[in-house]
Amino acid sequence: MLVNNQNYRTVWMQDKYVYLINQQLLPHKFGIYKSKDYIETANAIKTMIVRGAPAIGATGAYGVAQAALEFKGNNFEKFKKQIEKAEKTLKSTRPTANDLFYAIDFVKNKIMQNITIENAKKDSVKYANEYADWNVELCRKIGEHGNKLINQNQNILTHCNAGALACVDFGTALAPIRISHYNKKNLFVYVDETRPRNQGASLTAWELAQEKIPHAIIADNAAGFFMKKGKIDMIIVGADRIAMNGDVANKIGTYEKAVLAKENNLPFYVAAPLSTFDINSKTGEDIPIEERSSDEILYISGIDKNKKIRKIRIAPEESSAKNPAFDVTPAKYVSGIITERGIIKPMKDDIEKFVKGK
Ligand code: MRU
């Protein structure tokens, strides 16, 4: 993605360091977080310096590479133990996004095929980079397939951030929007603010502004108002995990947008790479939902007049809060899933055909 005329990925690795666009600071400051080891990388995923399913996947892959490079000695059994320890730490950061598990397994399985530690170390970086490059390509293809669904002069609603920041580059839900914009389609994007962490208001809006794509942020509870008024033509969201029956886990609030879309006869598309499908989740009931700190509900953070980032409490001291980070949209509300291999109907047989062929 272009930031101040310079091309950036959300995550990359150089020497033993993992670099991340620090998403805790956006949109107020653009900064790069430098992680020196896999523990710091795991912590960056947990604290959402990096977030979004494919982005945490690639970060997890680089975390495995760091764990390999950090190893000292020549005992392969001990090396294996170090990788397994890192795998456990990295996988325990966030439970819902399938890509995190997929990417970590991808790199781990590749390096374990080696018989020397030296080769395993080299392969760890090679395959983590391969994973990241592959994700960029998948997102481009998702963009091309999704572009065909978007007509001239359309108004599109999106929820949370499924843009370049949520991936390695380009995005999933924002990829068709980007390609349509590059193809000179006149679009307008309604951006759900996406409480409690406001990924829409702070990240999606920032990305769209960088690309000069016309947009407006709306309160989460305004989506129905705009749909009913005929101001929205379609909805495109990303996904954290998709079950084999087409149920989709995505940022909390996605489900109610899907129900509203059906009520208003609007197409509701999910954009995601095939690595988001979980062959072990038969239905959405099998998808683990992350519960995050109640502070995310009770406090809000932003920048004050003196350009200081502040966190302030918005609820009574006596009140508690509940904060599930994701919800599951039943397949019946999904018009189609835009993948790198085309658009899939959210039905078991279609999904199996695509996913097993990946
Ligand atoms: O909690 P987050 O910010 O990691 O949640 C992100 C989302 O829900 C995205 O929509 C999803 O990961 C798809 S990203 C291409």
GROMACS .gro file of C-alpha atoms and ligand atoms in nm:
model
  373
    1MET     CA    1   0.000   0.000   0.000
    2LEU     CA    2   0.112   0.354  -0.069
    3VAL     CA    3   0.178   0.566   0.240
    4ASN     CA    4   0.328   0.910   0.185
    5ASN     CA    5   0.431   0.797  -0.164
    6GLN     CA    6   0.620   0.497  -0.030
    7ASN     CA    7   0.516   0.137  -0.075
    8TYR     CA    8   0.458  -0.061   0.243
    9ARG     CA    9   0.341  -0.404   0.342
   10THR     CA   10   0.162  -0.450   0.674
   11VAL     CA   11   0.429  -0.697   0.785
   12TRP     CA   12   0.777  -0.794   0.662
   13MET     CA   13   1.099  -0.944   0.791
   14GLN     CA   14   1.456  -0.824   0.765
   15ASP     CA   15   1.746  -1.006   0.930
   16LYS     CA   16   1.595  -1.141   1.252
   17TYR     CA   17   1.347  -0.857   1.294
   18VAL     CA   18   0.976  -0.854   1.212
   19TYR     CA   19   0.844  -0.512   1.113
   20LEU     CA   20   0.478  -0.418   1.147
   21ILE     CA   21   0.277  -0.110   1.062
   22ASN     CA   22   0.167  -0.018   1.414
   23GLN     CA   23  -0.212  -0.025   1.386
   24GLN     CA   24  -0.257   0.092   1.745
   25LEU     CA   25  -0.138   0.436   1.634
   26LEU     CA   26  -0.348   0.480   1.319
   27PRO     CA   27  -0.500   0.702   1.192
   28HIS     CA   28  -0.325   0.960   1.409
   29LYS     CA   29   0.035   0.851   1.359
   30PHE     CA   30   0.208   0.629   1.107
   31GLY     CA   31   0.474   0.424   1.283
   32ILE     CA   32   0.658   0.097   1.240
   33TYR     CA   33   0.689  -0.152   1.525
   34LYS     CA   34   1.010  -0.358   1.527
   35SER     CA   35   0.993  -0.696   1.698
   36LYS     CA   36   1.323  -0.855   1.794
   37ASP     CA   37   1.202  -1.208   1.877
   38TYR     CA   38   0.905  -1.442   1.850
   39ILE     CA   39   0.780  -1.351   2.198
   40GLU     CA   40   0.752  -0.984   2.101
   41THR     CA   41   0.588  -1.087   1.774
   42ALA     CA   42   0.330  -1.296   1.959
   43ASN     CA   43   0.267  -1.003   2.189
   44ALA     CA   44   0.216  -0.770   1.891
   45ILE     CA   45  -0.059  -1.004   1.764
   46LYS     CA   46  -0.220  -1.025   2.108
   47THR     CA   47  -0.220  -0.649   2.165
   48MET     CA   48  -0.338  -0.582   1.808
   49ILE     CA   49  -0.038  -0.382   1.692
   50VAL     CA   50  -0.115  -0.609   1.397
   51ARG     CA   51  -0.465  -0.746   1.340
   52GLY     CA   52  -0.684  -0.885   1.063
   53ALA     CA   53  -0.686  -1.254   0.972
   54PRO     CA   54  -0.428  -1.277   0.689
   55ALA     CA   55  -0.202  -1.016   0.854
   56ILE     CA   56  -0.179  -1.210   1.178
   57GLY     CA   57  -0.128  -1.526   0.970
   58ALA     CA   58   0.177  -1.381   0.796
   59THR     CA   59   0.302  -1.236   1.126
   60GLY     CA   60   0.269  -1.580   1.288
   61ALA     CA   61   0.465  -1.731   0.997
   62TYR     CA   62   0.744  -1.476   1.054
   63GLY     CA   63   0.728  -1.551   1.427
   64VAL     CA   64   0.809  -1.916   1.353
   65ALA     CA   65   1.102  -1.801   1.138
   66GLN     CA   66   1.228  -1.585   1.427
   67ALA     CA   67   1.204  -1.882   1.663
   68ALA     CA   68   1.414  -2.087   1.419
   69LEU     CA   69   1.677  -1.813   1.380
   70GLU     CA   70   1.693  -1.758   1.757
   71PHE     CA   71   1.791  -2.120   1.820
   72LYS     CA   72   2.152  -2.178   1.925
   73GLY     CA   73   2.310  -2.522   1.916
   74ASN     CA   74   2.313  -2.826   1.689
   75ASN     CA   75   2.069  -3.068   1.850
   76PHE     CA   76   1.777  -3.116   1.609
   77GLU     CA   77   1.547  -3.253   1.884
   78LYS     CA   78   1.601  -2.935   2.087
   79PHE     CA   79   1.547  -2.724   1.775
   80LYS     CA   80   1.217  -2.906   1.719
   81LYS     CA   81   1.114  -2.833   2.080
   82GLN     CA   82   1.193  -2.463   2.031
   83ILE     CA   83   0.971  -2.452   1.721
   84GLU     CA   84   0.688  -2.630   1.902
   85LYS     CA   85   0.713  -2.387   2.193
   86ALA     CA   86   0.695  -2.092   1.953
   87GLU     CA   87   0.404  -2.252   1.771
   88LYS     CA   88   0.212  -2.282   2.098
   89THR     CA   89   0.289  -1.923   2.201
   90LEU     CA   90   0.197  -1.777   1.862
   91LYS     CA   91  -0.120  -1.984   1.829
   92SER     CA   92  -0.240  -1.887   2.175
   93THR     CA   93  -0.254  -1.515   2.087
   94ARG     CA   94  -0.594  -1.501   1.916
   95PRO     CA   95  -0.832  -1.794   1.872
   96THR     CA   96  -1.071  -1.707   1.588
   97ALA     CA   97  -0.883  -1.630   1.264
   98ASN     CA   98  -0.805  -1.951   1.076
   99ASP     CA   99  -0.519  -1.794   0.883
  100LEU     CA  100  -0.306  -1.767   1.198
  101PHE     CA  101  -0.313  -2.145   1.246
  102TYR     CA  102  -0.286  -2.217   0.874
  103ALA     CA  103   0.022  -1.997   0.826
  104ILE     CA  104   0.206  -2.122   1.134
  105ASP     CA  105   0.145  -2.486   1.030
  106PHE     CA  106   0.257  -2.406   0.674
  107VAL     CA  107   0.601  -2.279   0.783
  108LYS     CA  108   0.645  -2.533   1.062
  109ASN     CA  109   0.567  -2.832   0.836
  110LYS     CA  110   0.805  -2.707   0.566
  111ILE     CA  111   1.100  -2.655   0.799
  112MET     CA  112   1.053  -2.986   0.978
  113GLN     CA  113   1.123  -3.162   0.648
  114ASN     CA  114   1.488  -3.059   0.681
  115ILE     CA  115   1.757  -3.271   0.838
  116THR     CA  116   1.998  -2.992   0.928
  117ILE     CA  117   1.925  -2.695   1.152
  118GLU     CA  118   2.109  -2.466   0.913
  119ASN     CA  119   1.877  -2.557   0.625
  120ALA     CA  120   1.570  -2.540   0.849
  121LYS     CA  121   1.666  -2.186   0.951
  122LYS     CA  122   1.707  -2.080   0.587
  123ASP     CA  123   1.378  -2.245   0.494
  124SER     CA  124   1.192  -2.078   0.780
  125VAL     CA  125   1.254  -1.732   0.633
  126LYS     CA  126   1.205  -1.852   0.277
  127TYR     CA  127   0.865  -2.006   0.349
  128ALA     CA  128   0.741  -1.723   0.572
  129ASN     CA  129   0.820  -1.485   0.285
  130GLU     CA  130   0.654  -1.723   0.041
  131TYR     CA  131   0.343  -1.723   0.257
  132ALA     CA  132   0.334  -1.344   0.268
  133ASP     CA  133   0.390  -1.309  -0.111
  134TRP     CA  134   0.124  -1.573  -0.174
  135ASN     CA  135  -0.128  -1.382   0.036
  136VAL     CA  136  -0.070  -1.065  -0.167
  137GLU     CA  137  -0.139  -1.258  -0.487
  138LEU     CA  138  -0.456  -1.415  -0.343
  139CYS     CA  139  -0.585  -1.073  -0.243
  140ARG     CA  140  -0.525  -0.938  -0.595
  141LYS     CA  141  -0.721  -1.229  -0.742
  142ILE     CA  142  -1.004  -1.174  -0.490
  143GLY     CA  143  -1.005  -0.813  -0.607
  144GLU     CA  144  -1.034  -0.915  -0.971
  145HIS     CA  145  -1.320  -1.159  -0.909
  146GLY     CA  146  -1.501  -0.914  -0.681
  147ASN     CA  147  -1.459  -0.630  -0.928
  148LYS     CA  148  -1.698  -0.811  -1.163
  149LEU     CA  149  -1.976  -0.781  -0.905
  150ILE     CA  150  -1.945  -0.403  -0.875
  151ASN     CA  151  -2.120  -0.175  -1.122
  152GLN     CA  152  -2.061   0.189  -1.205
  153ASN     CA  153  -2.192   0.438  -0.945
  154GLN     CA  154  -2.244   0.186  -0.666
  155ASN     CA  155  -2.257   0.248  -0.294
  156ILE     CA  156  -2.091  -0.025  -0.091
  157LEU     CA  157  -2.105  -0.086   0.283
  158THR     CA  158  -1.816  -0.254   0.461
  159HIS     CA  159  -1.763  -0.354   0.823
  160CYS     CA  160  -1.442  -0.351   1.028
  161ASN     CA  161  -1.117  -0.339   0.831
  162ALA     CA  162  -1.057  -0.604   0.569
  163GLY     CA  163  -0.812  -0.391   0.375
  164ALA     CA  164  -0.438  -0.396   0.315
  165LEU     CA  165  -0.378  -0.344   0.687
  166ALA     CA  166  -0.569  -0.662   0.766
  167CYS     CA  167  -0.363  -0.859   0.512
  168VAL     CA  168  -0.006  -0.834   0.387
  169ASP     CA  169  -0.120  -0.588   0.123
  170PHE     CA  170  -0.426  -0.507  -0.089
  171GLY     CA  171  -0.697  -0.653   0.137
  172THR     CA  172  -0.990  -0.888   0.093
  173ALA     CA  173  -1.317  -0.692   0.120
  174LEU     CA  174  -1.138  -0.375   0.007
  175ALA     CA  175  -0.965  -0.550  -0.286
  176PRO     CA  176  -1.270  -0.545  -0.520
  177ILE     CA  177  -1.328  -0.183  -0.418
  178ARG     CA  178  -0.965  -0.092  -0.498
  179ILE     CA  179  -0.972  -0.263  -0.839
  180SER     CA  180  -1.307  -0.103  -0.927
  181HIS     CA  181  -1.163   0.235  -0.828
  182TYR     CA  182  -0.852   0.175  -1.044
  183ASN     CA  183  -1.092   0.085  -1.328
  184LYS     CA  184  -1.245   0.431  -1.290
  185LYS     CA  185  -1.576   0.312  -1.148
  186ASN     CA  186  -1.741   0.584  -0.951
  187LEU     CA  187  -1.793   0.434  -0.604
  188PHE     CA  188  -1.891   0.547  -0.259
  189VAL     CA  189  -1.803   0.343   0.048
  190TYR     CA  190  -2.008   0.348   0.368
  191VAL     CA  191  -1.767   0.257   0.648
  192ASP     CA  192  -1.912   0.111   0.968
  193GLU     CA  193  -1.718   0.265   1.257
  194THR     CA  194  -1.701  -0.089   1.408
  195ARG     CA  195  -1.719  -0.051   1.783
  196PRO     CA  196  -1.563  -0.130   2.017
  197ARG     CA  197  -1.216  -0.090   1.861
  198ASN     CA  198  -1.330   0.123   1.567
  199GLN     CA  199  -1.129  -0.055   1.298
  200GLY     CA  200  -1.365   0.096   1.038
  201ALA     CA  201  -1.331   0.456   1.153
  202SER     CA  202  -0.959   0.438   1.220
  203LEU     CA  203  -0.821   0.190   0.965
  204THR     CA  204  -1.062   0.142   0.673
  205ALA     CA  205  -1.129   0.515   0.650
  206TRP     CA  206  -0.752   0.579   0.664
  207GLU     CA  207  -0.685   0.333   0.381
  208LEU     CA  208  -0.964   0.475   0.165
  209ALA     CA  209  -0.838   0.828   0.229
  210GLN     CA  210  -0.484   0.725   0.122
  211GLU     CA  211  -0.633   0.600  -0.208
  212LYS     CA  212  -0.870   0.896  -0.243
  213ILE     CA  213  -1.171   0.662  -0.260
  214PRO     CA  214  -1.487   0.858  -0.167
  215HIS     CA  215  -1.630   0.736   0.164
  216ALA     CA  216  -1.812   0.829   0.483
  217ILE     CA  217  -1.790   0.675   0.828
  218ILE     CA  218  -2.127   0.583   0.975
  219ALA     CA  219  -2.224   0.482   1.327
  220ASP     CA  220  -2.265   0.105   1.351
  221ASN     CA  221  -2.633   0.139   1.425
  222ALA     CA  222  -2.695   0.360   1.116
  223ALA     CA  223  -2.647   0.086   0.856
  224GLY     CA  224  -3.017  -0.014   0.857
  225PHE     CA  225  -3.119   0.349   0.810
  226PHE     CA  226  -2.904   0.384   0.497
  227MET     CA  227  -3.009   0.046   0.357
  228LYS     CA  228  -3.378   0.126   0.398
  229LYS     CA  229  -3.329   0.465   0.232
  230GLY     CA  230  -3.183   0.290  -0.075
  231LYS     CA  231  -2.840   0.446  -0.023
  232ILE     CA  232  -2.653   0.115  -0.020
  233ASP     CA  233  -2.633  -0.123  -0.319
  234MET     CA  234  -2.423  -0.403  -0.174
  235ILE     CA  235  -2.227  -0.512   0.131
  236ILE     CA  236  -1.877  -0.664   0.123
  237VAL     CA  237  -1.703  -0.785   0.439
  238GLY     CA  238  -1.401  -1.001   0.519
  239ALA     CA  239  -1.391  -1.319   0.727
  240ASP     CA  240  -1.185  -1.465   1.008
  241ARG     CA  241  -1.299  -1.823   0.971
  242ILE     CA  242  -1.552  -1.991   0.745
  243ALA     CA  243  -1.712  -2.322   0.836
  244MET     CA  244  -1.762  -2.595   0.576
  245ASN     CA  245  -2.136  -2.521   0.557
  246GLY     CA  246  -2.070  -2.154   0.468
  247ASP     CA  247  -2.128  -1.997   0.811
  248VAL     CA  248  -1.893  -1.699   0.842
  249ALA     CA  249  -1.717  -1.569   1.153
  250ASN     CA  250  -1.619  -1.205   1.120
  251LYS     CA  251  -1.599  -0.892   1.335
  252ILE     CA  252  -1.881  -0.850   1.585
  253GLY     CA  253  -2.173  -0.675   1.416
  254THR     CA  254  -2.132  -0.851   1.081
  255TYR     CA  255  -2.427  -1.079   1.155
  256GLU     CA  256  -2.672  -0.794   1.207
  257LYS     CA  257  -2.556  -0.625   0.882
  258ALA     CA  258  -2.624  -0.952   0.698
  259VAL     CA  259  -2.974  -0.981   0.845
  260LEU     CA  260  -3.043  -0.619   0.752
  261ALA     CA  261  -2.914  -0.683   0.400
  262LYS     CA  262  -3.155  -0.973   0.353
  263GLU     CA  263  -3.445  -0.767   0.490
  264ASN     CA  264  -3.361  -0.495   0.236
  265ASN     CA  265  -3.295  -0.735  -0.057
  266LEU     CA  266  -2.930  -0.635  -0.085
  267PRO     CA  267  -2.645  -0.866  -0.187
  268PHE     CA  268  -2.415  -0.955   0.104
  269TYR     CA  269  -2.071  -1.079  -0.005
  270VAL     CA  270  -1.784  -1.216   0.199
  271ALA     CA  271  -1.431  -1.183   0.056
  272ALA     CA  272  -1.170  -1.427   0.184
  273PRO     CA  273  -0.888  -1.653   0.065
  274LEU     CA  274  -0.945  -2.029   0.076
  275SER     CA  275  -0.706  -2.043   0.375
  276THR     CA  276  -0.990  -1.888   0.579
  277PHE     CA  277  -1.202  -2.204   0.545
  278ASP     CA  278  -1.161  -2.442   0.834
  279ILE     CA  279  -1.206  -2.807   0.740
  280ASN     CA  280  -1.251  -2.888   1.110
  281SER     CA  281  -1.547  -2.654   1.156
  282LYS     CA  282  -1.856  -2.823   1.016
  283THR     CA  283  -2.077  -2.527   1.110
  284GLY     CA  284  -2.033  -2.188   1.272
  285GLU     CA  285  -2.105  -2.351   1.609
  286ASP     CA  286  -1.757  -2.506   1.593
  287ILE     CA  287  -1.578  -2.172   1.554
  288PRO     CA  288  -1.409  -2.041   1.871
  289ILE     CA  289  -1.508  -1.682   1.944
  290GLU     CA  290  -1.255  -1.457   2.113
  291GLU     CA  291  -1.372  -1.268   2.421
  292ARG     CA  292  -1.167  -0.951   2.463
  293SER     CA  293  -1.114  -0.717   2.757
  294SER     CA  294  -1.419  -0.526   2.881
  295ASP     CA  295  -1.197  -0.214   2.878
  296GLU     CA  296  -1.252  -0.198   2.501
  297ILE     CA  297  -1.621  -0.125   2.572
  298LEU     CA  298  -1.584   0.082   2.888
  299TYR     CA  299  -1.314   0.313   2.749
  300ILE     CA  300  -1.262   0.486   2.419
  301SER     CA  301  -0.934   0.612   2.282
  302GLY     CA  302  -0.854   0.892   2.043
  303ILE     CA  303  -0.641   1.198   1.999
  304ASP     CA  304  -0.695   1.521   2.195
  305LYS     CA  305  -0.647   1.884   2.084
  306ASN     CA  306  -0.281   1.864   2.185
  307LYS     CA  307  -0.236   1.562   1.957
  308LYS     CA  308  -0.193   1.326   2.251
  309ILE     CA  309  -0.345   0.980   2.222
  310ARG     CA  310  -0.573   0.934   2.525
  311LYS     CA  311  -0.794   0.661   2.664
  312ILE     CA  312  -1.101   0.785   2.846
  313ARG     CA  313  -1.378   0.604   3.032
  314ILE     CA  314  -1.729   0.639   2.888
  315ALA     CA  315  -1.926   0.416   3.126
  316PRO     CA  316  -2.008   0.429   3.498
  317GLU     CA  317  -1.734   0.297   3.727
  318GLU     CA  318  -1.985   0.039   3.860
  319SER     CA  319  -2.066  -0.108   3.516
  320SER     CA  320  -1.912  -0.418   3.366
  321ALA     CA  321  -1.916  -0.508   2.996
  322LYS     CA  322  -1.918  -0.812   2.771
  323ASN     CA  323  -1.700  -0.808   2.463
  324PRO     CA  324  -1.718  -1.094   2.210
  325ALA     CA  325  -1.485  -0.989   1.926
  326PHE     CA  326  -1.658  -1.184   1.648
  327ASP     CA  327  -1.998  -1.322   1.554
  328VAL     CA  328  -2.112  -1.589   1.313
  329THR     CA  329  -2.330  -1.506   1.014
  330PRO     CA  330  -2.532  -1.809   0.906
  331ALA     CA  331  -2.470  -1.915   0.546
  332LYS     CA  332  -2.831  -1.837   0.447
  333TYR     CA  333  -2.752  -1.464   0.468
  334VAL     CA  334  -2.444  -1.482   0.244
  335SER     CA  335  -2.492  -1.419  -0.131
  336GLY     CA  336  -2.147  -1.551  -0.221
  337ILE     CA  337  -1.789  -1.587  -0.098
  338ILE     CA  338  -1.533  -1.411  -0.316
  339THR     CA  339  -1.215  -1.622  -0.317
  340GLU     CA  340  -0.898  -1.626  -0.524
  341ARG     CA  341  -1.052  -1.901  -0.737
  342GLY     CA  342  -1.384  -1.732  -0.800
  343ILE     CA  343  -1.712  -1.685  -0.623
  344ILE     CA  344  -1.836  -1.976  -0.415
  345LYS     CA  345  -2.193  -2.037  -0.307
  346PRO     CA  346  -2.202  -2.075   0.073
  347MET     CA  347  -2.304  -2.441   0.048
  348LYS     CA  348  -2.127  -2.754   0.170
  349ASP     CA  349  -2.081  -2.920  -0.173
  350ASP     CA  350  -1.949  -2.607  -0.344
  351ILE     CA  351  -1.718  -2.526  -0.056
  352GLU     CA  352  -1.575  -2.878  -0.042
  353LYS     CA  353  -1.506  -2.873  -0.415
  354PHE     CA  354  -1.306  -2.550  -0.385
  355VAL     CA  355  -1.135  -2.612  -0.054
  356LYS     CA  356  -1.028  -2.969  -0.121
  357GLY     CA  357  -0.881  -2.851  -0.452
  358LYS     CA  358  -0.667  -2.588  -0.282
  359MRU     O1  359  -1.018  -0.808   1.559
  359MRU     P1  360  -0.964  -0.783   1.423
  359MRU     O2  361  -0.942  -0.639   1.392
  359MRU     O3  362  -0.842  -0.867   1.395
  359MRU     O4  363  -1.078  -0.834   1.327
  359MRU     C1  364  -1.060  -0.827   1.188
  359MRU     C2  365  -1.179  -0.868   1.111
  359MRU     O5  366  -1.280  -0.906   1.165
  359MRU     C3  367  -1.164  -0.868   0.962
  359MRU     O6  368  -1.286  -0.840   0.901
  359MRU     C4  369  -1.118  -1.008   0.918
  359MRU     O7  370  -1.001  -1.044   0.986
  359MRU     C5  371  -1.094  -1.016   0.773
  359MRU     S1  372  -0.944  -0.939   0.731
  359MRU     C6  373  -0.911  -0.949   0.570
   0.00000   0.00000   0.00000
